[in-house]
Short mmCIF file of C-alpha atoms in Angstrom, two decimals:
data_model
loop_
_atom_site.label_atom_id
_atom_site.label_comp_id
_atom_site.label_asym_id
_atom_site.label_seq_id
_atom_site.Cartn_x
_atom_site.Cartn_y
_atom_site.Cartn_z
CA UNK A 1490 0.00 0.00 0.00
CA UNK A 1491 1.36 3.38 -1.06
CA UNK A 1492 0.84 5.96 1.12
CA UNK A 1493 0.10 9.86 -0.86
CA UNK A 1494 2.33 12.67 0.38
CA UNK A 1495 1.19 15.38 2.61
CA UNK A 1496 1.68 18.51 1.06
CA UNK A 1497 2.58 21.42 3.93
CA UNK A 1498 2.88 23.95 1.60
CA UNK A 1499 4.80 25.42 -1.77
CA UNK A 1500 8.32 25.65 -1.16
CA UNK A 1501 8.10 29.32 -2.94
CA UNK A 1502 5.78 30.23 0.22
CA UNK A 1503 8.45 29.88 2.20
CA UNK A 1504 10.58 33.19 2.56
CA UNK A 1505 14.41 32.65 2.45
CA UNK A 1506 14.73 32.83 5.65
CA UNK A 1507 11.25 32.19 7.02
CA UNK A 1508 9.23 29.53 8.96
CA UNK A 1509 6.14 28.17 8.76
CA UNK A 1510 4.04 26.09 11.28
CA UNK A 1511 0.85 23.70 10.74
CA UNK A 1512 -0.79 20.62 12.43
CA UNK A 1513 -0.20 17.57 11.11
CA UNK A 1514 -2.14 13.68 11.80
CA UNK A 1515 0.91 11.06 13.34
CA UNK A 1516 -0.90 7.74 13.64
CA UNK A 1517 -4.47 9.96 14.47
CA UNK A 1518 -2.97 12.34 16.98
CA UNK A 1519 -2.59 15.83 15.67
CA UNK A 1520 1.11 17.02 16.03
CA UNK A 1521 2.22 20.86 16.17
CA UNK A 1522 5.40 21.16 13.41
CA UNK A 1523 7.33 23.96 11.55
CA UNK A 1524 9.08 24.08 8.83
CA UNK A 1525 12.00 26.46 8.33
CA UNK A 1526 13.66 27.48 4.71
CA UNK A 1527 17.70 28.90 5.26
CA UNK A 1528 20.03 28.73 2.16
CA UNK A 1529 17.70 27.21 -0.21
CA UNK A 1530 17.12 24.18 2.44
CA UNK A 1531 14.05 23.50 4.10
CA UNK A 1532 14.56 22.24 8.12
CA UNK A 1533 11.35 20.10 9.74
CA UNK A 1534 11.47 20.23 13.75
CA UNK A 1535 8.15 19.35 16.23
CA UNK A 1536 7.17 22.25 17.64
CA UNK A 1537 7.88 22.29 21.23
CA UNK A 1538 10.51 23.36 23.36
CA UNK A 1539 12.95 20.61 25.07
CA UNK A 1540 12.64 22.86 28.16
CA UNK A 1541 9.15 22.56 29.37
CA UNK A 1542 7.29 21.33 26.02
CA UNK A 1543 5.07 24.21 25.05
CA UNK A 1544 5.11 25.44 21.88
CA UNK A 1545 7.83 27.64 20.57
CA UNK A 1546 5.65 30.44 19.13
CA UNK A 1547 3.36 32.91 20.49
CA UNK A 1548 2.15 34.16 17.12
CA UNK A 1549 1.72 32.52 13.82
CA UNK A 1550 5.07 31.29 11.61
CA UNK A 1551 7.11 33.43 14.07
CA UNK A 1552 9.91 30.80 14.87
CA UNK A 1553 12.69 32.90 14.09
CA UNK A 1554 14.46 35.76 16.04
CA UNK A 1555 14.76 39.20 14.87
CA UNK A 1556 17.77 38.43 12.54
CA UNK A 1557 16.46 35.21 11.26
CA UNK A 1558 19.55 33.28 11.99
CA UNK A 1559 17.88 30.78 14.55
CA UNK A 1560 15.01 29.74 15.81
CA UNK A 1561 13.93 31.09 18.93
CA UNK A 1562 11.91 29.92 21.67
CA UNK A 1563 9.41 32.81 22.50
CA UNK A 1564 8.56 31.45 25.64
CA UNK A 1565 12.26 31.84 27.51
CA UNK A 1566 13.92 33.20 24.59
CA UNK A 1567 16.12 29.87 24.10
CA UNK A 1568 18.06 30.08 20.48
CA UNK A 1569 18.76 26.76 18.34
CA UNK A 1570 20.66 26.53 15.30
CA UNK A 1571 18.40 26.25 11.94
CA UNK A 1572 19.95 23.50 10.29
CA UNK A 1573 20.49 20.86 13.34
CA UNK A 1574 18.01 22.09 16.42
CA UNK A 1575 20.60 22.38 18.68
CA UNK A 1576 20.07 24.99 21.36
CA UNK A 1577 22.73 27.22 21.51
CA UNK A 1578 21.73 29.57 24.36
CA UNK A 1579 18.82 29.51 27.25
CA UNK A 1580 17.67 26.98 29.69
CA UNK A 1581 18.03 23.69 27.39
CA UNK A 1582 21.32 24.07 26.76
CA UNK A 1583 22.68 21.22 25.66
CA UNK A 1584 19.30 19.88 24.09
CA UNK A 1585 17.96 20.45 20.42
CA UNK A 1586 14.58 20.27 19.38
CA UNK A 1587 12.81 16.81 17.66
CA UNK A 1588 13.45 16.90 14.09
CA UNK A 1589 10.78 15.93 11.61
CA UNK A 1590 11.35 14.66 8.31
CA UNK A 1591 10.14 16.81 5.21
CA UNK A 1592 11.18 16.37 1.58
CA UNK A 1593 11.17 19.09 -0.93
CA UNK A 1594 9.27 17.56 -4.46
CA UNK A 1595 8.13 19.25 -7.61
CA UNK A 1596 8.48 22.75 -6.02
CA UNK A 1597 6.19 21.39 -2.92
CA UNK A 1598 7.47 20.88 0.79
CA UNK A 1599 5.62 17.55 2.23
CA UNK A 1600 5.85 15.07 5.14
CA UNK A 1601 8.88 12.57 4.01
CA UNK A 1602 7.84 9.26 3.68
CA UNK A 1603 9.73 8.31 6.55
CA UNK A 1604 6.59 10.01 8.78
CA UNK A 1605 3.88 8.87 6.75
CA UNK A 1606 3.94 5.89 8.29
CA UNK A 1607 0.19 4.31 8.19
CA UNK A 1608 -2.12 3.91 11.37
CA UNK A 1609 -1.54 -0.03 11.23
CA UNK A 1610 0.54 -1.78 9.52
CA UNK A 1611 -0.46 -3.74 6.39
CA UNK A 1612 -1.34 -7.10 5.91
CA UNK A 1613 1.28 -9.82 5.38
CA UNK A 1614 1.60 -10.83 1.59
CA UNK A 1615 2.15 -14.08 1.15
CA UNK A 1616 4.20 -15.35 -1.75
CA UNK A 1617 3.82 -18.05 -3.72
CA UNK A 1618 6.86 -20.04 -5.13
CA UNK A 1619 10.31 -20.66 -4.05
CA UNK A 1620 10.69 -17.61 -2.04
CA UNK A 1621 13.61 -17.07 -3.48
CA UNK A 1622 13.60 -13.21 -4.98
#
């Protein structure tokens, strides 16, 4: 069984830099995620700080500080590097945030397949023959 993509959004939404959250299903529980755009890459973290687990924004797509150069935990004003999560100042120190796999495909950013994992898993098939591939 193929799974479809999950579409987030068109990677020419996505200001270079600039951030973007949305809600996505993870085997029916909704989960809060961002997607960030440096360089001409696009970065996929869960959106919740290692510190105390609330989300990182206060407003809409605002995940990065004032210069754009990390992303920024509103709530105690933690920083984390863009491309690897890693806090680099504040009280988590040490900690990075949960990464989430997204793929960038004809000019769309989705959910990597990795993630689209479905609710249950499938059926056995059985083979008939030698078993031998």
């Amino acid at each position: 069984m193929s799974i479809p993509p999950t579409v987030l959004c068109d990677f020419d939404d996505l200001d270079d830099p600039g951030a973007k959250g949305f809600v996505v299903d993870r085997n029916g529980a909704r989960l809060r995620i961002f997607v960030v755009r440096r360089d001409g890459r696009v970065f996929g973290y869960v959106n919740s700080c290692p510190h105390v687990g609330a989300p990182l924004n206060l407003e809409d797509d605002a995940f990065l500080d004032l210069f754009k150069a990390n992303i920024l935990c509103a709530n105690h004003f933690a920083l984390f590097e863009i491309h690897s999560g890693r806090c680099v100042r504040g009280p988590c120190s040490g900690r990075g945030l949960e990464p989430f796999p997204v793929a960038v495909r004809d000019g769309k950013v989705e959910v990597a397949a990795a993630s689209r994992a479905p609710d249950r898993p499938e059926e056995p098939r059985h083979r008939s023959g030698s078993g031998k591939s």
